[in-house]
PDB file of C-alpha atoms in Angstrom:
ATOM      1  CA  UNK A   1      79.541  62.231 141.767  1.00 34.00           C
ATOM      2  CA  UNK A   2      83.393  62.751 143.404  1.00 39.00           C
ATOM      3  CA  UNK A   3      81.739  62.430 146.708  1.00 31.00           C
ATOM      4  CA  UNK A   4      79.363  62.703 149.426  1.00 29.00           C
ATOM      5  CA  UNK A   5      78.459  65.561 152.090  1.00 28.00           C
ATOM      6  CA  UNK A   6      79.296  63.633 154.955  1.00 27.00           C
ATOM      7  CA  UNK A   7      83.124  62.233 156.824  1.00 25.00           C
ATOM      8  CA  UNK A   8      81.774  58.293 156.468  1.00 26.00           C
ATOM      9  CA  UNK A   9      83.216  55.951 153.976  1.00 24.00           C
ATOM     10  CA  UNK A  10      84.809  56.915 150.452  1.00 28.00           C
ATOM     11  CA  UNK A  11      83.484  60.600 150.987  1.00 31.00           C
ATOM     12  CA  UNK A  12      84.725  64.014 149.822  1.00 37.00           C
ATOM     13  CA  UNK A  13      83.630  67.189 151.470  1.00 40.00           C
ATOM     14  CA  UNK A  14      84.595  71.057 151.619  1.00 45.00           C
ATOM     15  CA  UNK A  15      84.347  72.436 154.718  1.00 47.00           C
ATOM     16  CA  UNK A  16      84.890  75.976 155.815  1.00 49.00           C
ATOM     17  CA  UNK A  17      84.609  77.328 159.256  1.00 48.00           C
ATOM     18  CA  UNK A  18      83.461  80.545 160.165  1.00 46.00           C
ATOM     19  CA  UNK A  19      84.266  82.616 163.590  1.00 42.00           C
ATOM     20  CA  UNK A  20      81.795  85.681 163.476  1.00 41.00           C
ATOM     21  CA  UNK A  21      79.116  87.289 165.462  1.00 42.00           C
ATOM     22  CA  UNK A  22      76.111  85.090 164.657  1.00 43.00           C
ATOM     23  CA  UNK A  23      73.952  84.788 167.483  1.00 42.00           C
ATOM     24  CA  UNK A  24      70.526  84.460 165.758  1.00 46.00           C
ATOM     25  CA  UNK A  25      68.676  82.021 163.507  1.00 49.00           C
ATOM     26  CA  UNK A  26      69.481  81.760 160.069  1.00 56.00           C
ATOM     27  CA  UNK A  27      66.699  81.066 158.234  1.00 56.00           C
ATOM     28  CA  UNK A  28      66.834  83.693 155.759  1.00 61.00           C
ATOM     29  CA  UNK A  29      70.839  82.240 155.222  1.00 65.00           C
ATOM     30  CA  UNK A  30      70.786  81.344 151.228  1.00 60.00           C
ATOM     31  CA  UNK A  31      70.872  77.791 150.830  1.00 60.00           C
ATOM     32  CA  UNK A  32      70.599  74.632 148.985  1.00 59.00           C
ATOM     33  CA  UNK A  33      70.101  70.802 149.063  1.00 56.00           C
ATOM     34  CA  UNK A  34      73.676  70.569 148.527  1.00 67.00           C
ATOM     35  CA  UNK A  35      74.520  72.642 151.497  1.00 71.00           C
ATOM     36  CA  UNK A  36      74.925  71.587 154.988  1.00 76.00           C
ATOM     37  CA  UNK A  37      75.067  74.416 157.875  1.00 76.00           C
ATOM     38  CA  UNK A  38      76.239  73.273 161.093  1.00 76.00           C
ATOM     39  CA  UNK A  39      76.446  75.765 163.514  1.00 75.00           C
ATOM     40  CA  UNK A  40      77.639  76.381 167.321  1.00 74.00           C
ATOM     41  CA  UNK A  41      77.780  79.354 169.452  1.00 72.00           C
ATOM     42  CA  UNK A  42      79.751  82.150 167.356  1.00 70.00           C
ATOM     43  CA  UNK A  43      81.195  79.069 164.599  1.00 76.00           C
ATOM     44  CA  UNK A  44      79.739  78.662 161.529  1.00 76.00           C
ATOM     45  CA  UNK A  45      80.497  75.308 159.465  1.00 82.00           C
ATOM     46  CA  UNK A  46      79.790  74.958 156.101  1.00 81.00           C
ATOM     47  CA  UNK A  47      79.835  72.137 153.994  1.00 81.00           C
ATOM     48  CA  UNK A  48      79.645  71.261 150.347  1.00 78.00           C
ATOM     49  CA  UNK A  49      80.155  68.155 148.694  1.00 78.00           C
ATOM     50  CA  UNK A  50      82.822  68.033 145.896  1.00 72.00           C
ATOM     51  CA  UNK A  51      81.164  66.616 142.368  1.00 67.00           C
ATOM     52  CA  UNK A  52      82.708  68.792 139.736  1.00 65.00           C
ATOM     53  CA  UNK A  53      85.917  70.131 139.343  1.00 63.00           C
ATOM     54  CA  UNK A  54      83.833  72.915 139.112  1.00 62.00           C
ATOM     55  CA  UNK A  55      83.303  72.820 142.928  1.00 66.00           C
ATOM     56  CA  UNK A  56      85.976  75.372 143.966  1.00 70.00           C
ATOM     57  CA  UNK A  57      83.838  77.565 142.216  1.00 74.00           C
ATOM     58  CA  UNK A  58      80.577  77.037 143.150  1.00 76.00           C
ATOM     59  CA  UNK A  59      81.382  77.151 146.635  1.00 78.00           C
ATOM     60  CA  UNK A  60      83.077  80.880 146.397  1.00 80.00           C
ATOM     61  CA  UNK A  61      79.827  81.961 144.622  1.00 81.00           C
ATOM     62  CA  UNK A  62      78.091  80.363 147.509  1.00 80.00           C
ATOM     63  CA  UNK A  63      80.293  82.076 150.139  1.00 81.00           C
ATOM     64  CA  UNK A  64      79.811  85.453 148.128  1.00 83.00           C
ATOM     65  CA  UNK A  65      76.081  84.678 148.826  1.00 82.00           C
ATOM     66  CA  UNK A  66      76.650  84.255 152.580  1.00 81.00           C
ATOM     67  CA  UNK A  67      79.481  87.539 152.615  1.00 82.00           C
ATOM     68  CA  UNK A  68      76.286  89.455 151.403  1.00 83.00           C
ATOM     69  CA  UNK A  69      74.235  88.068 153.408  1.00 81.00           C
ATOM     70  CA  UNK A  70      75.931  88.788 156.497  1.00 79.00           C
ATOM     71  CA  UNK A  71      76.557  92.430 154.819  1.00 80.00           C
ATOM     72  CA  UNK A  72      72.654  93.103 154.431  1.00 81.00           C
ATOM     73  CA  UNK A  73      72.448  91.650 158.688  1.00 77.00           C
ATOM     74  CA  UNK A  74      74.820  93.959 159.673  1.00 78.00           C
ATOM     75  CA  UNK A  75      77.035  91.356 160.069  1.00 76.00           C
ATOM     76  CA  UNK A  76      80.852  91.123 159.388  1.00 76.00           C
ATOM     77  CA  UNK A  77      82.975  87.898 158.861  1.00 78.00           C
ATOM     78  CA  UNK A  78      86.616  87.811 159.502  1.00 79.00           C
ATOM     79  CA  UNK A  79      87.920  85.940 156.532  1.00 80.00           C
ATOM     80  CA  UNK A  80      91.540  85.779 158.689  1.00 81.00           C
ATOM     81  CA  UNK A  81      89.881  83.389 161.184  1.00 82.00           C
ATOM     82  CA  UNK A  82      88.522  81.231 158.431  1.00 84.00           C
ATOM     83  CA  UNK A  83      89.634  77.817 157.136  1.00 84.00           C
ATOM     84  CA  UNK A  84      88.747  75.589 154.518  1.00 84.00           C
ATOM     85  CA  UNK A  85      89.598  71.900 153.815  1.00 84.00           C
ATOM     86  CA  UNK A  86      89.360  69.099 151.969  1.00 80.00           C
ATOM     87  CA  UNK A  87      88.162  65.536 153.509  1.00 81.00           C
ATOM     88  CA  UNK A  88      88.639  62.608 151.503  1.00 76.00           C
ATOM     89  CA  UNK A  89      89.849  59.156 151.428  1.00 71.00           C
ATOM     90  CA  UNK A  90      91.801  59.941 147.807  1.00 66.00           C
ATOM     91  CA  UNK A  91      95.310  60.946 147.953  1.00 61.00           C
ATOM     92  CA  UNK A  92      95.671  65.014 148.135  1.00 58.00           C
ATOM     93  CA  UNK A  93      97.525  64.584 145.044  1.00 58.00           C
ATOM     94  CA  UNK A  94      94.207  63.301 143.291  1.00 57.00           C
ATOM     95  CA  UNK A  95      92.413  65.919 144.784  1.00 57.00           C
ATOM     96  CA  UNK A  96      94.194  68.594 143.480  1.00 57.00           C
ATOM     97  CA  UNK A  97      94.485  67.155 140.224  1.00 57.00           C
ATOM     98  CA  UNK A  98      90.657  67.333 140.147  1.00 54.00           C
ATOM     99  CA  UNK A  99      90.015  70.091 141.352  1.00 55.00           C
ATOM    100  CA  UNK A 100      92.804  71.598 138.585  1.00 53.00           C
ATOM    101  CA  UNK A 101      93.934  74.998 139.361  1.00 50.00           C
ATOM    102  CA  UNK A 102      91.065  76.389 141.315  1.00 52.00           C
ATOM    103  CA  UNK A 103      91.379  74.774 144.517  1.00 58.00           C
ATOM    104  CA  UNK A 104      91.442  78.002 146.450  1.00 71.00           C
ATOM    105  CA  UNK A 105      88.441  79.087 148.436  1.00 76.00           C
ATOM    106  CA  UNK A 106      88.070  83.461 148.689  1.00 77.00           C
ATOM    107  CA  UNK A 107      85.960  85.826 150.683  1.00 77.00           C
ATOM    108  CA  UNK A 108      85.628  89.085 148.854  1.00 74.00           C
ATOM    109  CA  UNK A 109      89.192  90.111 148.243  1.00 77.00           C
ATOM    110  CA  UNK A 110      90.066  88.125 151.069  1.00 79.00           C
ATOM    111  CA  UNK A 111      91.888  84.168 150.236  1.00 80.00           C
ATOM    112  CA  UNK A 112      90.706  81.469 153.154  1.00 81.00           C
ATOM    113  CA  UNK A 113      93.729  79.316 154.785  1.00 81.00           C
ATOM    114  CA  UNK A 114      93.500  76.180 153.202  1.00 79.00           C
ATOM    115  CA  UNK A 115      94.412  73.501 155.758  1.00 83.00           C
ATOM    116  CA  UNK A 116      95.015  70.095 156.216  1.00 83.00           C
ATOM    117  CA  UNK A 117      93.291  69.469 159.298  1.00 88.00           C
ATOM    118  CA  UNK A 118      90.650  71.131 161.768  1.00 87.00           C
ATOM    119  CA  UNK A 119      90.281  71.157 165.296  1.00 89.00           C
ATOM    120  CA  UNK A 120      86.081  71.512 166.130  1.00 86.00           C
ATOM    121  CA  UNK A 121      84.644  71.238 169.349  1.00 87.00           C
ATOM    122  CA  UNK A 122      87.971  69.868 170.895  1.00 90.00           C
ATOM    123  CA  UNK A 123      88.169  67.432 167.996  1.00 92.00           C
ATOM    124  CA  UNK A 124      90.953  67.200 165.703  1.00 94.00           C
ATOM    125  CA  UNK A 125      89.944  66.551 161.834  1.00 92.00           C
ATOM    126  CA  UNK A 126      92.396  65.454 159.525  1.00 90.00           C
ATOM    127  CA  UNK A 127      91.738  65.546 155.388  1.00 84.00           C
ATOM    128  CA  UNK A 128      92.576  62.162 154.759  1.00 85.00           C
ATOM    129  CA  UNK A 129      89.960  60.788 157.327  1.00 88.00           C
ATOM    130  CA  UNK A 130      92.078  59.585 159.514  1.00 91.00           C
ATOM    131  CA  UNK A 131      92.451  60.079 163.834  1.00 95.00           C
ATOM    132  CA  UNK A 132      96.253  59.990 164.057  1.00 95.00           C
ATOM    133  CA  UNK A 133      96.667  63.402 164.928  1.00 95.00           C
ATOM    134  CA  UNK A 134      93.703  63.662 167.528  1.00 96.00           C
ATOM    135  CA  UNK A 135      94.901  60.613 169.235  1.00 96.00           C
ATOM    136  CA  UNK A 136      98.656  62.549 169.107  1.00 96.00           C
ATOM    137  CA  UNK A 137      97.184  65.705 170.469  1.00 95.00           C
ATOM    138  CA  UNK A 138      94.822  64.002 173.111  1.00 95.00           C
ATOM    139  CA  UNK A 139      97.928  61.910 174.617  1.00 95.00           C
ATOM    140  CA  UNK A 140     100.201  64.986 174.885  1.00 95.00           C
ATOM    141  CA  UNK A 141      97.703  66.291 177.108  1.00 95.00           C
ATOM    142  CA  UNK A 142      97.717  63.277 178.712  1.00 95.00           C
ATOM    143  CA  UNK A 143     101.085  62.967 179.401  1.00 93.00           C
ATOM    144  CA  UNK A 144     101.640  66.581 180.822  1.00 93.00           C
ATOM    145  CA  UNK A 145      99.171  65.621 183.347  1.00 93.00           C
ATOM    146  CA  UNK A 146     101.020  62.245 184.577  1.00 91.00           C
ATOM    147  CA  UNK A 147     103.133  64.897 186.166  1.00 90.00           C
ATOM    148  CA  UNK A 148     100.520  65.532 188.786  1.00 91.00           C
ATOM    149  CA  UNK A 149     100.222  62.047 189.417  1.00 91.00           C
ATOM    150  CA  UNK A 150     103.747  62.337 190.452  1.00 89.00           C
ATOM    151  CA  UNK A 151     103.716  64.813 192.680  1.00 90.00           C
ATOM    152  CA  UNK A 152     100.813  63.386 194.139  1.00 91.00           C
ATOM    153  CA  UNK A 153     101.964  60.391 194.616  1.00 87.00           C
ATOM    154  CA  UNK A 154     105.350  61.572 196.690  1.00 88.00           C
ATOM    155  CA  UNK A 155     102.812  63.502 198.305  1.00 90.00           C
ATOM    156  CA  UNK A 156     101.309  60.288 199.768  1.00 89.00           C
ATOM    157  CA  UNK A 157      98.220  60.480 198.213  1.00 89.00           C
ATOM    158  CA  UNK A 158      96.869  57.044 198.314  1.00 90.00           C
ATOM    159  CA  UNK A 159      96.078  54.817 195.260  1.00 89.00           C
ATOM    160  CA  UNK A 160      91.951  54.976 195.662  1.00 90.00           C
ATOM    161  CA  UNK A 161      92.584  59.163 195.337  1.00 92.00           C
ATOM    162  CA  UNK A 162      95.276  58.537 191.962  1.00 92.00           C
ATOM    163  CA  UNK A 163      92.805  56.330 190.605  1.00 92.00           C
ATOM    164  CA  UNK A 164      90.066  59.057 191.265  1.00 92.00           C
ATOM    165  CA  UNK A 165      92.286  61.819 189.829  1.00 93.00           C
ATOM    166  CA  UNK A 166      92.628  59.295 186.440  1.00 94.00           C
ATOM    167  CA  UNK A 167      89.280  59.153 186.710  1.00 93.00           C
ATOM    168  CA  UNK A 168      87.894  62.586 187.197  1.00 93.00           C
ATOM    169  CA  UNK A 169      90.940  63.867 185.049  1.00 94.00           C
ATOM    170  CA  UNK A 170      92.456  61.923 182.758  1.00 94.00           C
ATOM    171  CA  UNK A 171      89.714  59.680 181.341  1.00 95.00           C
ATOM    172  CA  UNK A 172      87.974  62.661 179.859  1.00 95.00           C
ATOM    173  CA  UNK A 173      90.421  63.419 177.516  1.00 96.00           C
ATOM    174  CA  UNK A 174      91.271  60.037 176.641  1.00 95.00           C
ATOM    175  CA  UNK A 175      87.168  59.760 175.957  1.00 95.00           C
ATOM    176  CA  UNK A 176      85.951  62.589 174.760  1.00 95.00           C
ATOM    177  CA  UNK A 177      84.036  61.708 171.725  1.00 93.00           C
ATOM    178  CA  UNK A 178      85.073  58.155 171.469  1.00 94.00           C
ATOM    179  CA  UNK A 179      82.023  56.881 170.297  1.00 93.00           C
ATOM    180  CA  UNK A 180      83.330  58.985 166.956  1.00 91.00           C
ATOM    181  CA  UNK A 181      86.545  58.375 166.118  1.00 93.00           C
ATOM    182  CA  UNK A 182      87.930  54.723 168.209  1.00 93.00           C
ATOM    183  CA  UNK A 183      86.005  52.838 165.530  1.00 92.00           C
ATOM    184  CA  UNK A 184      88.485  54.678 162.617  1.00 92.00           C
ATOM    185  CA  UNK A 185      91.308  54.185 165.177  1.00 93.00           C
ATOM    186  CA  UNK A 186      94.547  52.395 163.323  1.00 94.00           C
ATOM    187  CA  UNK A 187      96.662  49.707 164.772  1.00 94.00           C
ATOM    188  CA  UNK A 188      99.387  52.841 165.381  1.00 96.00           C
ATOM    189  CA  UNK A 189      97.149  54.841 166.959  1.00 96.00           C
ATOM    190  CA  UNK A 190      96.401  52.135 169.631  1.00 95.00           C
ATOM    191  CA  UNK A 191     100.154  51.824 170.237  1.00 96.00           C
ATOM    192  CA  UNK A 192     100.238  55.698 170.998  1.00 96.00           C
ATOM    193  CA  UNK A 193      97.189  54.960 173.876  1.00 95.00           C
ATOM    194  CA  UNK A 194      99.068  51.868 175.098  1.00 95.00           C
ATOM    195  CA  UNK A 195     102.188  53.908 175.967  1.00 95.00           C
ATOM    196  CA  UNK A 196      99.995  56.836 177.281  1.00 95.00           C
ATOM    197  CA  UNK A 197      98.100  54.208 179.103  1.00 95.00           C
ATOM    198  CA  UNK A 198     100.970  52.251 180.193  1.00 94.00           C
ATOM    199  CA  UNK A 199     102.629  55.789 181.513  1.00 93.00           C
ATOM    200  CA  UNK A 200      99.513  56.598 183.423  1.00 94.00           C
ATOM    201  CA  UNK A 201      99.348  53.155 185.117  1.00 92.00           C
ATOM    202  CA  UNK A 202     103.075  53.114 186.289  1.00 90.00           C
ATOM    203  CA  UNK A 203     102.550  56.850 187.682  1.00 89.00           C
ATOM    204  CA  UNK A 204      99.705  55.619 190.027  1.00 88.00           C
ATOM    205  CA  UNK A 205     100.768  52.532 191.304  1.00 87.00           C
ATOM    206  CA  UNK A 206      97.709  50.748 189.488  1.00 90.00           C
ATOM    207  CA  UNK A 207      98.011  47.397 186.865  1.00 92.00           C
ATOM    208  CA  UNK A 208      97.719  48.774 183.380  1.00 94.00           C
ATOM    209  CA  UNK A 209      94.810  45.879 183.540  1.00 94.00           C
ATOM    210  CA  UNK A 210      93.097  47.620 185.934  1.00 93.00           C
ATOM    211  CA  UNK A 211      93.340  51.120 184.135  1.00 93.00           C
ATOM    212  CA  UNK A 212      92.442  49.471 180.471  1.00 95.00           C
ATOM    213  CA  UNK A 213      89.394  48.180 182.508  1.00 94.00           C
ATOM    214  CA  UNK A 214      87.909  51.810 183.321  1.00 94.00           C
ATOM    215  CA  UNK A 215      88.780  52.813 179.961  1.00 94.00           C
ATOM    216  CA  UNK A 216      86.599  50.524 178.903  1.00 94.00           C
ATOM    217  CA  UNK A 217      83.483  50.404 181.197  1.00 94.00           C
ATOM    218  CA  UNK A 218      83.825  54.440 180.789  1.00 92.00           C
ATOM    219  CA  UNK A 219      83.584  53.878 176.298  1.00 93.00           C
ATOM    220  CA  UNK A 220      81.140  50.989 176.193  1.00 92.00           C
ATOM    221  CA  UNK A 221      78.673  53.651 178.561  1.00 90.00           C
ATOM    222  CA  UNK A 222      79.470  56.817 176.295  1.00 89.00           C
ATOM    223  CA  UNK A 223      78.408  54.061 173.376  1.00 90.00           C
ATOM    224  CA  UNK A 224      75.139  53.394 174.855  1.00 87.00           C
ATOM    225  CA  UNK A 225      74.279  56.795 176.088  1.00 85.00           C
ATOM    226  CA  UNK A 226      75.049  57.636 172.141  1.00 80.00           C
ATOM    227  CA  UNK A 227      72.829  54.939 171.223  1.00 80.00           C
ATOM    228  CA  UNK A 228      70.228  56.121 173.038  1.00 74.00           C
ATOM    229  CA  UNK A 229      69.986  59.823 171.643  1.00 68.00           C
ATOM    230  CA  UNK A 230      70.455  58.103 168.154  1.00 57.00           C
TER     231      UNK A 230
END
C-alpha cells in the first residue's frame, strides 16, 4: 500500500474536485470501499487512495463511471472547472516516478488541471501536506485590512471599538479552521502570524500581548467546540 485515503500522517491521496449541478442525493453514484465522496453544495470531491502505479488508471475508469453517470441523470460536468492533485508527504519527484508516465487524470476527451494545491471551503491545500501557503494567503488578507484600522484610528475611533473591529473582523480569518491546520503549523509559518500579528497590534494602539491573548482564548474555544461535535 503507497498510501492511505485520508491528509493525516505519511498519507497519499488523489483528489479531484468537481463544480457541477448536483443538487440531489447520490446514492445510485457508482462506488467503492476505496472511494471517498465528499460533497458540498454544487462541489463534488473525490478521493482515491494511491496503491498501485496503476492508480492513475483506475481512477479515470472510475471518473468514466461517474461522466456516465451524470450522462444517464441528465447531468453535465465541466471538466474545465476540475482539478486533481496529489497529497503526500513523499517528494513530487517520487510521486511521479511511481506513478510512471500516467499521472494524468481525463474526463472523456477532456484532460483535468493537475495542481499543486487546492483551495476548499476557504481552505488552502497544498500536495506536500503542508499550511505554508494558507497561512500566506490568510495574512494577506489580513494585512489589507490593517488599513481600516488606520483610517479608523485617525478617525478617533477609540481603542475598545479597534479592538472590537480585530475582533469581529480580523480574528476570523486568522481562525477559521484552526483546529485543522495550527497543529501542522511550521516554525516559519508562526513567524508569518507574528508579523501579521505584530502589524495588527501596532495599528490599534493595543500590546501585541494583549492581541496574542484573544487569539488564543478565541482557538482554545473553536478546539473545544470541535471536541464536542467529535
Amino acid at each position: 500500500m503507497f498510501g492511505v485515503s485520508t491528509v493525516s500522517g505519511r498519507c497519499t491521496t488523489r483528489s479531484c474536485s468537481f463544480t457541477s449541478s448536483i443538487f440531489f442525493f447520490m446514492h445510485d453514484l457508482p462506488s467503492s470501499t476505496e472511494n471517498t465522496f465528499v460533497k458540498y453544495a454544487d462541489d463534488l470531491t473525490v478521493c482515491m487512495p494511491i496503491s498501485s502505479s496503476l492508480h492513475p488508471i483506475e481512477m479515470n475508469e472510475f471518473l468514466s463511471r461517474i461522466d456516465c453517470w451524470s450522462v444517464g441523470n441528465g447531468l453535465i460536468l465541466n471538466p474545465s472547472k476540475c482539478q486533481a492533485v496529489n497529497f503526500s508527504m513523499r517528494h513530487e519527484r517520487n510521486i511521479n516516478t511511481f506513478l510512471r508516465s500516467h499521472n494524468a487524470c481525463a474526463m472523456g476527451d477532456s484532460l483535468i488541471n493537475s495542481v499543486s494545491k487546492v483551495n476548499y471551503l476557504g481552505v488552502t491545500f497544498s500536495s506536500d501536506l503542508s499550511w505554508s501557503s494558507h497561512v500566506l494567503s490568510l495574512s494577506k488578507k489580513v494585512f489589507r485590512l490593517t488599513y481600516y484600522i488606520k483610517r479608523l484610528h485617525a478617525l478617533g475611533i477609540t481603542r475598545h471599538l479597534l479592538l472590537q473591529f480585530v475582533n469581529s473582523c480580523i480574528l476570523p480569518i486568522i481562525l477559521y479552521c484552526s483546529p485543522l491546520f495550527f497543529p501542522g503549523l511550521l516554525r516559519k509559518d508562526f513567524a508569518v502570524l507574528r508579523r501579521v500579528l505584530k502589524a495588527v497590534s501596532k495599528m490599534c494602539g493595543e500590546s501585541f500581548e494583549a492581541i496574542i491573548n484573544m487569539v488564543v482564548d478565541r482557538h482554545l474555544k473553536s478546539c473545544k467546540l470541535l471536541a464536542g461535535v467529535i
